[in-house]
Short mmCIF file of C-alpha atoms and ligand atoms in Angstrom, two decimals:
data_model
loop_
_atom_site.label_atom_id
_atom_site.label_comp_id
_atom_site.label_asym_id
_atom_site.label_seq_id
_atom_site.Cartn_x
_atom_site.Cartn_y
_atom_site.Cartn_z
CA UNK A 13 -48.70 -5.29 39.86
CA UNK A 14 -45.18 -3.52 39.21
CA UNK A 15 -44.77 -0.05 39.01
CA UNK A 16 -44.94 -0.32 35.63
CA UNK A 17 -42.40 2.91 34.71
CA UNK A 18 -39.39 0.52 34.03
CA UNK A 19 -37.78 2.26 30.79
CA UNK A 20 -39.95 4.60 30.31
CA UNK A 21 -37.86 7.86 28.07
CA UNK A 22 -38.94 11.37 30.22
CA UNK A 23 -36.04 13.13 27.21
CA UNK A 24 -38.26 13.92 25.13
CA UNK A 25 -37.65 12.75 21.01
CA UNK A 26 -37.40 15.30 18.55
CA UNK A 27 -40.25 14.44 16.54
CA UNK A 28 -41.93 15.21 20.23
CA UNK A 29 -40.21 18.88 21.07
CA UNK A 30 -41.20 19.46 17.25
CA UNK A 31 -44.90 19.13 18.05
CA UNK A 32 -44.79 20.73 21.08
CA UNK A 33 -43.33 23.28 20.27
CA UNK A 34 -45.92 23.97 16.89
CA UNK A 35 -48.78 23.23 18.39
CA UNK A 36 -47.90 25.45 22.23
CA UNK A 37 -46.80 28.19 19.38
CA UNK A 38 -49.80 28.34 17.35
CA UNK A 39 -52.12 27.82 20.61
CA UNK A 40 -50.83 30.75 22.56
CA UNK A 41 -50.46 32.99 19.19
CA UNK A 42 -53.96 32.02 17.92
CA UNK A 43 -56.19 30.30 20.00
CA UNK A 44 -55.07 31.65 23.91
CA UNK A 45 -56.67 35.42 22.59
CA UNK A 46 -60.16 33.61 21.18
CA UNK A 47 -60.86 31.94 24.10
CA UNK A 48 -62.68 33.98 25.99
CA UNK A 49 -65.52 34.97 22.88
CA UNK A 50 -65.54 31.14 22.01
CA UNK A 51 -67.18 30.14 25.67
CA UNK A 52 -68.50 33.73 26.14
CA UNK A 53 -70.41 33.64 22.52
CA UNK A 54 -71.34 29.46 22.33
CA UNK A 55 -68.31 29.32 19.40
CA UNK A 56 -68.30 26.60 17.31
CA UNK A 57 -64.46 26.39 17.15
CA UNK A 58 -64.86 25.45 13.39
CA UNK A 59 -62.86 28.69 12.50
CA UNK A 60 -59.16 27.03 14.31
CA UNK A 61 -60.01 23.28 12.94
CA UNK A 62 -58.23 24.26 9.54
CA UNK A 63 -55.15 25.68 11.62
CA UNK A 64 -54.56 23.03 13.83
CA UNK A 65 -54.74 20.17 10.45
CA UNK A 66 -52.23 22.30 9.11
CA UNK A 67 -50.34 21.62 11.93
CA UNK A 68 -51.02 17.93 11.50
CA UNK A 69 -52.96 18.09 15.15
CA UNK A 70 -55.94 16.81 13.58
CA UNK A 71 -54.31 13.34 13.40
CA UNK A 72 -50.77 13.30 15.68
CA UNK A 73 -50.78 9.73 15.81
CA UNK A 74 -52.01 8.67 12.73
CA UNK A 75 -49.73 7.41 9.67
CA UNK A 76 -48.53 9.04 7.13
CA UNK A 77 -49.94 8.12 4.50
CA UNK A 78 -53.66 8.89 5.52
CA UNK A 79 -52.73 12.34 6.48
CA UNK A 80 -51.52 12.14 9.81
CA UNK A 81 -48.64 13.28 11.89
CA UNK A 82 -47.06 9.54 12.87
CA UNK A 83 -45.87 11.50 16.17
CA UNK A 84 -47.20 8.62 18.66
CA UNK A 85 -49.56 8.92 21.35
CA UNK A 86 -46.55 10.56 23.77
CA UNK A 87 -46.90 13.18 21.52
CA UNK A 88 -49.94 12.98 21.10
CA UNK A 89 -50.48 13.65 25.07
CA UNK A 90 -48.17 16.83 24.64
CA UNK A 91 -50.21 18.55 22.25
CA UNK A 92 -53.46 17.58 23.96
CA UNK A 93 -51.71 19.59 26.97
CA UNK A 94 -50.95 22.98 24.84
CA UNK A 95 -54.11 22.94 23.28
CA UNK A 96 -56.27 22.94 26.57
CA UNK A 97 -53.75 25.53 27.95
CA UNK A 98 -55.74 27.50 25.54
CA UNK A 99 -58.72 26.86 24.97
CA UNK A 100 -60.71 23.89 26.26
CA UNK A 101 -62.93 23.67 24.18
CA UNK A 102 -60.70 23.93 21.01
CA UNK A 103 -59.37 20.88 22.45
CA UNK A 104 -62.00 18.90 23.18
CA UNK A 105 -63.21 19.60 19.65
CA UNK A 106 -59.72 18.33 18.23
CA UNK A 107 -59.61 15.20 21.45
CA UNK A 108 -62.68 13.45 20.39
CA UNK A 109 -61.74 14.15 15.78
CA UNK A 110 -58.52 12.92 16.54
CA UNK A 111 -59.86 9.49 18.04
CA UNK A 112 -62.19 8.76 15.48
CA UNK A 113 -59.13 9.00 13.39
CA UNK A 114 -57.57 6.89 15.36
CA UNK A 115 -60.56 4.30 15.42
CA UNK A 116 -62.03 4.03 11.81
CA UNK A 117 -57.02 3.96 11.27
CA UNK A 118 -57.04 0.89 13.99
CA UNK A 119 -60.70 -1.29 12.50
CA UNK A 120 -62.38 0.25 9.36
CA UNK A 121 -61.33 -1.26 6.15
CA UNK A 122 -58.83 0.34 3.89
CA UNK A 123 -61.88 2.02 1.85
CA UNK A 124 -63.62 3.37 4.49
CA UNK A 125 -59.51 4.19 6.22
CA UNK A 126 -59.07 5.71 3.11
CA UNK A 127 -63.21 7.52 2.90
CA UNK A 128 -62.72 9.43 5.84
CA UNK A 129 -59.18 9.29 7.43
CA UNK A 130 -57.96 12.28 5.68
CA UNK A 131 -60.63 14.46 5.25
CA UNK A 132 -60.01 14.50 9.25
CA UNK A 133 -56.29 15.16 8.65
CA UNK A 134 -56.67 17.95 6.44
CA UNK A 135 -59.54 19.13 8.51
CA UNK A 136 -62.17 19.07 5.48
CA UNK A 137 -64.84 17.57 7.70
CA UNK A 138 -65.11 19.99 10.81
CA UNK A 139 -64.55 17.75 13.03
CA UNK A 140 -65.75 13.75 14.17
CA UNK A 141 -68.01 12.49 16.79
CA UNK A 142 -68.61 9.84 18.53
CA UNK A 143 -72.31 8.65 19.39
CA UNK A 144 -72.12 5.78 22.10
CA UNK A 145 -74.32 7.12 25.22
CA UNK A 146 -78.04 7.44 25.51
CA UNK A 147 -80.54 9.19 27.61
CA UNK A 148 -80.18 6.03 29.34
CA UNK A 149 -76.62 4.50 28.59
CA UNK A 150 -74.06 6.17 30.14
CA UNK A 151 -71.80 4.59 32.62
CA UNK A 152 -73.50 1.37 30.93
CA UNK A 153 -72.91 1.33 27.34
CA UNK A 154 -73.49 -2.17 27.03
CA UNK A 155 -77.72 -1.26 28.09
CA UNK A 156 -78.06 1.11 24.59
CA UNK A 157 -80.98 0.52 22.87
CA UNK A 158 -80.61 1.85 19.67
CA UNK A 159 -80.70 -1.16 17.28
CA UNK A 160 -79.56 -1.73 13.29
CA UNK A 161 -81.01 -3.89 11.18
CA UNK A 162 -79.94 -5.95 8.79
CA UNK A 163 -82.27 -4.98 5.09
CA UNK A 164 -81.07 -5.62 1.69
CA UNK A 165 -77.71 -4.55 1.12
CA UNK A 166 -77.52 -2.27 4.03
CA UNK A 167 -79.16 -1.93 7.57
CA UNK A 168 -81.08 0.50 9.71
CA UNK A 169 -80.14 2.32 12.32
CA UNK A 170 -83.14 3.77 14.98
CA UNK A 171 -82.39 5.08 18.24
CA UNK A 172 -81.06 8.07 20.48
CA UNK A 173 -77.77 8.71 21.54
CA UNK A 174 -76.82 11.94 24.28
CA UNK A 175 -73.84 13.90 24.70
CA UNK A 176 -72.51 13.59 21.60
CA UNK A 177 -69.53 16.31 21.56
CA UNK A 178 -69.32 17.94 17.90
CA UNK A 179 -72.26 16.05 16.64
CA UNK A 180 -73.85 18.53 14.77
CA UNK A 181 -70.81 19.77 13.02
CA UNK A 182 -68.91 16.27 12.30
CA UNK A 183 -68.26 15.23 8.65
CA UNK A 184 -68.17 11.48 10.47
CA UNK A 185 -69.80 10.30 13.49
CA UNK A 186 -69.04 5.94 14.68
CA UNK A 187 -72.49 5.00 16.27
CA UNK A 188 -72.63 2.18 18.10
CA UNK A 189 -76.00 -0.03 17.79
CA UNK A 190 -76.92 -3.09 18.92
CA UNK A 191 -77.85 -5.94 16.36
CA UNK A 192 -79.04 -8.47 18.52
CA UNK A 193 -82.43 -9.32 18.53
CA UNK A 194 -85.10 -9.04 21.20
CA UNK A 195 -85.29 -12.91 20.73
CA UNK A 196 -81.29 -13.55 20.89
CA UNK A 197 -80.03 -10.84 23.41
CA UNK A 198 -76.49 -10.96 23.68
CA UNK A 199 -75.63 -7.97 25.99
CA UNK A 200 -72.05 -6.27 25.28
CA UNK A 201 -71.36 -8.59 22.50
CA UNK A 202 -74.97 -7.44 20.03
CA UNK A 203 -73.23 -4.34 19.87
CA UNK A 204 -71.84 -3.14 16.40
CA UNK A 205 -70.30 0.04 15.14
CA UNK A 206 -70.86 2.05 12.46
CA UNK A 207 -70.04 4.98 10.38
CA UNK A 208 -72.61 7.18 9.77
CA UNK A 209 -71.80 10.28 7.27
CA UNK A 210 -73.47 13.89 8.04
CA UNK A 211 -76.44 14.76 6.55
CA UNK A 212 -77.70 11.48 5.81
CA UNK A 213 -81.26 10.61 5.50
CA UNK A 214 -83.33 9.55 9.29
CA UNK A 215 -80.36 11.17 11.14
CA UNK A 216 -81.36 14.66 13.15
CA UNK A 217 -79.28 16.27 15.18
CA UNK A 218 -80.69 17.62 18.76
CA UNK A 219 -80.45 20.84 19.83
CA UNK A 220 -77.26 22.20 21.53
CA UNK A 221 -76.97 21.73 25.42
CA UNK A 222 -76.26 24.39 28.09
CA UNK A 223 -73.24 23.89 29.27
CA UNK A 224 -71.29 24.48 32.86
CA UNK A 225 -68.27 24.95 30.71
CA UNK A 226 -66.48 23.76 27.22
CA UNK A 227 -69.22 26.01 26.43
CA UNK A 228 -66.98 26.74 22.89
CA UNK A 229 -67.82 23.06 22.15
CA UNK A 230 -71.35 21.26 20.77
CA UNK A 231 -72.55 18.32 22.98
CA UNK A 232 -75.99 17.61 20.99
CA UNK A 233 -78.46 14.56 20.62
CA UNK A 234 -78.82 12.24 18.02
CA UNK A 235 -81.36 10.97 16.98
CA UNK A 236 -82.23 8.60 14.10
CA UNK A 237 -85.38 7.13 12.56
CA UNK A 238 -85.28 4.57 9.97
CA UNK A 239 -81.95 6.07 9.18
CA UNK A 240 -80.60 3.60 5.97
CA UNK A 241 -76.22 2.92 6.03
CA UNK A 242 -75.15 0.61 3.30
CA UNK A 243 -73.18 -2.82 3.93
CA UNK A 244 -70.20 -0.53 4.36
CA UNK A 245 -71.02 1.25 7.12
CA UNK A 246 -70.59 -1.29 9.91
CA UNK A 247 -66.45 -0.50 11.26
CA UNK A 248 -64.99 -3.77 12.52
CA UNK A 249 -67.26 -7.17 12.62
CA UNK A 250 -70.65 -7.39 13.67
CA UNK A 251 -71.18 -8.07 17.81
CA UNK A 252 -67.03 -6.71 17.87
CA UNK A 253 -68.75 -3.13 19.03
CA UNK A 254 -68.56 -2.80 22.44
CA UNK A 255 -64.56 -4.28 22.48
CA UNK A 256 -64.34 -1.04 20.30
CA UNK A 257 -65.66 1.48 21.83
CA UNK A 258 -63.48 0.42 25.50
CA UNK A 259 -60.72 0.62 22.66
CA UNK A 260 -60.81 4.10 21.23
CA UNK A 261 -62.30 4.78 25.34
CA UNK A 262 -58.72 3.37 26.88
CA UNK A 263 -57.11 5.89 24.14
CA UNK A 264 -59.59 8.98 24.90
CA UNK A 265 -58.72 8.72 28.43
CA UNK A 266 -55.14 9.96 27.66
CA UNK A 267 -56.43 12.43 26.41
CA UNK A 268 -59.10 13.87 28.58
CA UNK A 269 -56.20 13.40 31.74
CA UNK A 270 -53.60 15.39 29.34
CA UNK A 271 -57.05 18.41 28.68
CA UNK A 272 -56.98 17.91 32.92
CA UNK A 273 -53.43 18.65 33.09
CA UNK A 274 -53.38 21.53 30.23
CA UNK A 275 -56.20 23.49 31.47
CA UNK A 276 -54.94 22.94 35.16
CA UNK A 277 -51.38 24.33 34.02
CA UNK A 278 -53.35 27.21 32.35
CA UNK A 279 -54.57 28.08 35.97
CA UNK A 280 -51.88 27.41 37.69
CA UNK A 281 -49.12 29.65 35.80
CA UNK A 282 -52.17 32.39 36.39
CA UNK A 283 -52.73 31.53 40.07
CA UNK A 284 -48.91 32.55 40.64
CA UNK A 285 -48.34 35.13 38.47
CA UNK A 286 -51.15 36.53 40.86
CA UNK A 287 -50.39 35.17 43.59
CA UNK A 288 -46.50 37.83 42.56
CA UNK A 289 -48.38 40.89 41.49
CA UNK A 290 -51.43 41.26 44.04
CA UNK A 291 -50.26 42.93 47.48
CA UNK A 292 -52.48 42.76 50.90
CA UNK A 293 -51.03 43.93 54.26
CA UNK A 294 -48.78 45.62 52.82
CA UNK A 295 -46.34 42.58 50.41
CA UNK A 296 -47.15 40.50 47.83
CA UNK A 297 -49.07 37.96 48.83
CA UNK A 298 -46.94 35.04 47.71
CA UNK A 299 -45.06 35.76 50.37
CA UNK A 300 -47.19 33.86 52.55
CA UNK A 301 -46.80 30.72 53.32
CA UNK A 302 -50.88 29.88 52.63
CA UNK A 303 -50.95 30.89 49.76
CA UNK A 304 -47.27 29.35 49.48
CA UNK A 305 -48.71 26.03 50.25
CA UNK A 306 -51.48 25.91 48.08
CA UNK A 307 -48.77 26.59 45.20
CA UNK A 308 -46.94 23.59 46.81
CA UNK A 309 -48.92 21.12 46.69
CA UNK A 310 -51.19 22.27 43.16
CA UNK A 311 -47.05 22.50 41.45
CA UNK A 312 -46.60 18.45 42.99
CA UNK A 313 -50.20 17.05 42.07
CA UNK A 314 -50.44 18.93 38.59
CA UNK A 315 -46.43 16.91 37.94
CA UNK A 316 -47.55 13.76 39.08
CA UNK A 317 -50.76 14.19 37.19
CA UNK A 318 -48.23 14.67 33.93
CA UNK A 319 -46.01 11.83 35.09
CA UNK A 320 -49.33 9.79 35.47
CA UNK A 321 -50.47 10.40 31.75
CA UNK A 322 -47.09 10.18 29.43
CA UNK A 323 -46.86 7.11 30.73
CA UNK A 324 -50.25 5.85 29.70
CA UNK A 325 -49.29 7.63 27.21
CA UNK A 326 -45.96 5.38 26.46
CA UNK A 327 -47.00 2.05 27.73
CA UNK A 328 -50.08 2.60 24.57
CA UNK A 329 -47.20 3.50 22.12
CA UNK A 330 -44.56 0.45 23.24
CA UNK A 331 -48.56 -1.10 22.27
CA UNK A 332 -48.18 -2.75 26.02
CA UNK A 333 -51.13 -3.39 28.17
CA UNK A 334 -52.59 0.68 28.91
CA UNK A 335 -55.69 0.29 30.10
CA UNK A 336 -55.92 1.26 33.61
CA UNK A 337 -53.01 3.00 33.88
CA UNK A 338 -54.91 5.51 31.04
CA UNK A 339 -58.09 5.16 34.26
CA UNK A 340 -55.07 6.23 36.28
CA UNK A 341 -53.99 8.49 35.01
CA UNK A 342 -57.68 10.10 33.89
CA UNK A 343 -58.99 9.36 37.63
CA UNK A 344 -56.43 11.16 39.06
CA UNK A 345 -55.80 14.14 36.51
CA UNK A 346 -58.87 15.22 36.53
CA UNK A 347 -59.29 14.87 40.65
CA UNK A 348 -55.89 17.08 40.54
CA UNK A 349 -56.89 19.85 38.09
CA UNK A 350 -60.58 20.35 40.13
CA UNK A 351 -58.03 21.26 43.17
CA UNK A 352 -55.83 22.20 41.43
CA UNK A 353 -58.38 25.49 38.62
CA UNK A 354 -60.34 25.94 42.90
CA UNK A 355 -56.80 26.78 44.16
CA UNK A 356 -56.25 29.20 41.38
CA UNK A 357 -59.14 31.29 42.02
CA UNK A 358 -58.95 30.72 45.95
CA UNK A 359 -55.80 32.59 45.44
CA UNK A 360 -57.49 35.16 43.09
CA UNK A 361 -60.33 36.10 45.48
CA UNK A 362 -62.99 37.77 44.56
CA UNK A 363 -61.09 38.25 40.98
CA UNK A 364 -60.92 34.48 40.85
CA UNK A 365 -65.18 34.34 40.63
CA UNK A 366 -65.95 37.26 37.99
CA UNK A 367 -65.17 36.82 34.37
CA UNK A 368 -62.81 39.52 33.29
CA UNK A 369 -59.65 36.40 34.52
CA UNK A 370 -59.71 32.99 32.60
CA UNK A 371 -59.99 31.40 35.60
CA UNK A 372 -63.12 30.81 36.28
CA UNK A 373 -63.43 29.79 33.31
CA UNK A 374 -60.75 26.91 33.76
CA UNK A 375 -62.97 25.58 36.56
CA UNK A 376 -66.05 25.70 35.09
CA UNK A 377 -64.35 24.14 31.49
CA UNK A 378 -62.07 21.36 34.19
CA UNK A 379 -65.53 19.97 35.95
CA UNK A 380 -66.71 17.38 33.41
CA UNK A 381 -63.13 16.32 33.02
CA UNK A 382 -64.01 13.55 36.12
CA UNK A 383 -67.41 12.94 33.94
CA UNK A 384 -66.56 12.50 30.77
CA UNK A 385 -64.79 9.39 28.86
CA UNK A 386 -66.01 7.87 32.25
CA UNK A 387 -66.58 8.90 35.45
CA UNK A 388 -64.16 8.56 37.74
CA UNK A 389 -66.60 5.85 39.30
CA UNK A 390 -66.12 4.78 36.06
CA UNK A 391 -62.54 5.18 37.15
CA UNK A 392 -62.23 3.23 39.55
CA UNK A 393 -63.93 0.22 38.62
CA UNK A 394 -61.21 -1.17 36.08
CA UNK A 395 -58.72 0.30 38.12
CA UNK A 396 -60.02 -2.17 40.43
CA UNK A 397 -60.61 -4.47 38.35
CA UNK A 398 -57.74 -4.87 37.38
CA UNK A 399 -55.85 -4.77 40.60
CA UNK A 400 -58.38 -7.66 41.18
CA UNK A 401 -58.07 -10.32 38.22
N1 LIG B 505 -60.44 -2.95 25.53
C1 LIG B 505 -61.05 -4.64 24.58
N2 LIG B 505 -61.68 -5.38 25.48
C2 LIG B 505 -62.50 -4.67 26.19
C3 LIG B 505 -61.91 -3.50 27.06
C4 LIG B 505 -60.75 -3.27 27.19
N3 LIG B 505 -60.24 -1.41 27.88
N4 LIG B 505 -62.80 -3.05 28.74
C5 LIG B 505 -64.20 -4.51 28.49
N5 LIG B 505 -63.50 -5.11 27.04
C6 LIG B 505 -64.34 -6.39 26.87
C7 LIG B 505 -64.44 -7.18 28.10
O1 LIG B 505 -63.02 -8.08 27.67
C8 LIG B 505 -65.17 -8.62 27.00
O2 LIG B 505 -65.04 -9.15 26.69
P1 LIG B 505 -65.76 -10.63 26.05
O3 LIG B 505 -67.56 -10.53 25.90
O4 LIG B 505 -65.73 -10.92 24.28
O5 LIG B 505 -65.12 -11.49 27.23
C9 LIG B 505 -66.59 -7.10 26.95
O6 LIG B 505 -65.79 -6.27 26.52
C10 LIG B 505 -67.23 -6.87 27.99
O7 LIG B 505 -66.37 -6.24 28.77
P2 LIG B 505 -66.84 -5.97 30.11
O8 LIG B 505 -67.96 -7.29 30.84
O9 LIG B 505 -65.48 -5.56 31.63
O10 LIG B 505 -68.10 -4.84 30.04
P3 LIG B 505 -68.70 -4.24 31.56
O11 LIG B 505 -69.94 -3.47 30.88
O12 LIG B 505 -68.75 -4.62 32.89
O13 LIG B 505 -68.50 -2.55 31.12
C11 LIG B 505 -66.62 -0.29 31.92
C12 LIG B 505 -67.31 -1.71 31.91
C13 LIG B 505 -67.97 -0.19 33.37
C14 LIG B 505 -65.91 -0.42 32.49
C15 LIG B 505 -67.42 0.02 30.64
O14 LIG B 505 -69.12 -0.34 30.88
C16 LIG B 505 -66.80 1.68 30.74
O15 LIG B 505 -65.77 1.98 30.69
N6 LIG B 505 -67.90 2.55 30.53
C17 LIG B 505 -67.82 3.73 30.62
C18 LIG B 505 -68.36 4.46 29.79
C19 LIG B 505 -67.47 5.04 29.04
O16 LIG B 505 -66.59 5.73 29.06
N7 LIG B 505 -68.78 6.54 29.32
C20 LIG B 505 -68.52 7.04 28.43
C21 LIG B 505 -69.19 7.68 26.88
S1 LIG B 505 -67.81 8.55 25.17
S2 LIG B 505 -68.68 10.22 26.22
#
């Protein structure tokens, strides 16, 4: 169980610096000014997707031949931090879409890649969606009941999915379903992944969830009623879908860790600016040690979270195992981000509790990073299993 920081280079390459600069510039110029309204009006950030795609941010770690930036997993993590710092709702839309593009690139046939990935990276699809969870199968996706049965020349899909980010807007979604039979249950090996296009007959989109945070992002239930899919909809091999989901989630967890870093960076920046400006007892509150210690703790935790996220991304980029490191990054970054956003509200006092300033939104937005793409408890399972193996 070595520390695994070995030869990681902390200097950013030119490509990485370029991605950070263009993501930061677009995020601060185009996204940040809209973030409060997207949240307030529960408006999907469709208007920003084209701009993100033009900068290569809808396929950061996708080959150039498919329209991606081919900039790697570290560049992706850095870009995600910048977009999340401006608007977490836009960031989650971008994150899941990038994940879908990467999964189709990795597991798809040449036809599947050509059909979908260029449309994702060009922003022609407003999003991609990842439909794994069900009402009764969240932390335990192997317990899913949505089923795909073979028919002549294809599959027929029946079941329900829940908590599907961008489900109402996605041009393509990856949907997991059982392909084993009640007579021959195979657990995780009885699950396969399918590509389902928006508008497929038999696919019904449920109402959008009314969420605590990420209110600009779209989260829906999906139902499939005798939804017929062609043979070519199977993504990867039959029975291998669970592995596809786990590999995708390992990468996705780096994205969530990066989101948490981005959101809490914004919260800490706001807290520092406010502490310098706000005067009580005749001086700036930044002069008080009580405030300084909160800032010091937040700054330290933020740096640690950022390093863990970049280390996991670096391992992924080196094509080395990174599952436990991604889980550690997500666990620590999401829990630290909650504390950092909470302290930022505390430093703002009553002004932190109202919607005139952004810190209350950061606190609401960051909460879900401890839940989605695997709860903190699931991350601990992954980390402990790796440590005890
Ligand atoms: N990469 C590749 N393969 C993996 C893997 C990974 N990270 N993790 C598990 N697998 C494989 C295992 O090797 C095993 O394969 P075999 O059947 O060939 O041996 C198979 O998947 C089943 O693994 P395991 O028995 O560990 O699965 P569990 O059902 O115990 O699940 C956890 C493990 C809890 C880690 C998994 O269910 C999980 O991540 N849950 C959270 C899901 C989640 O994040 N949901 C959010 C949905 S998206 S918002």
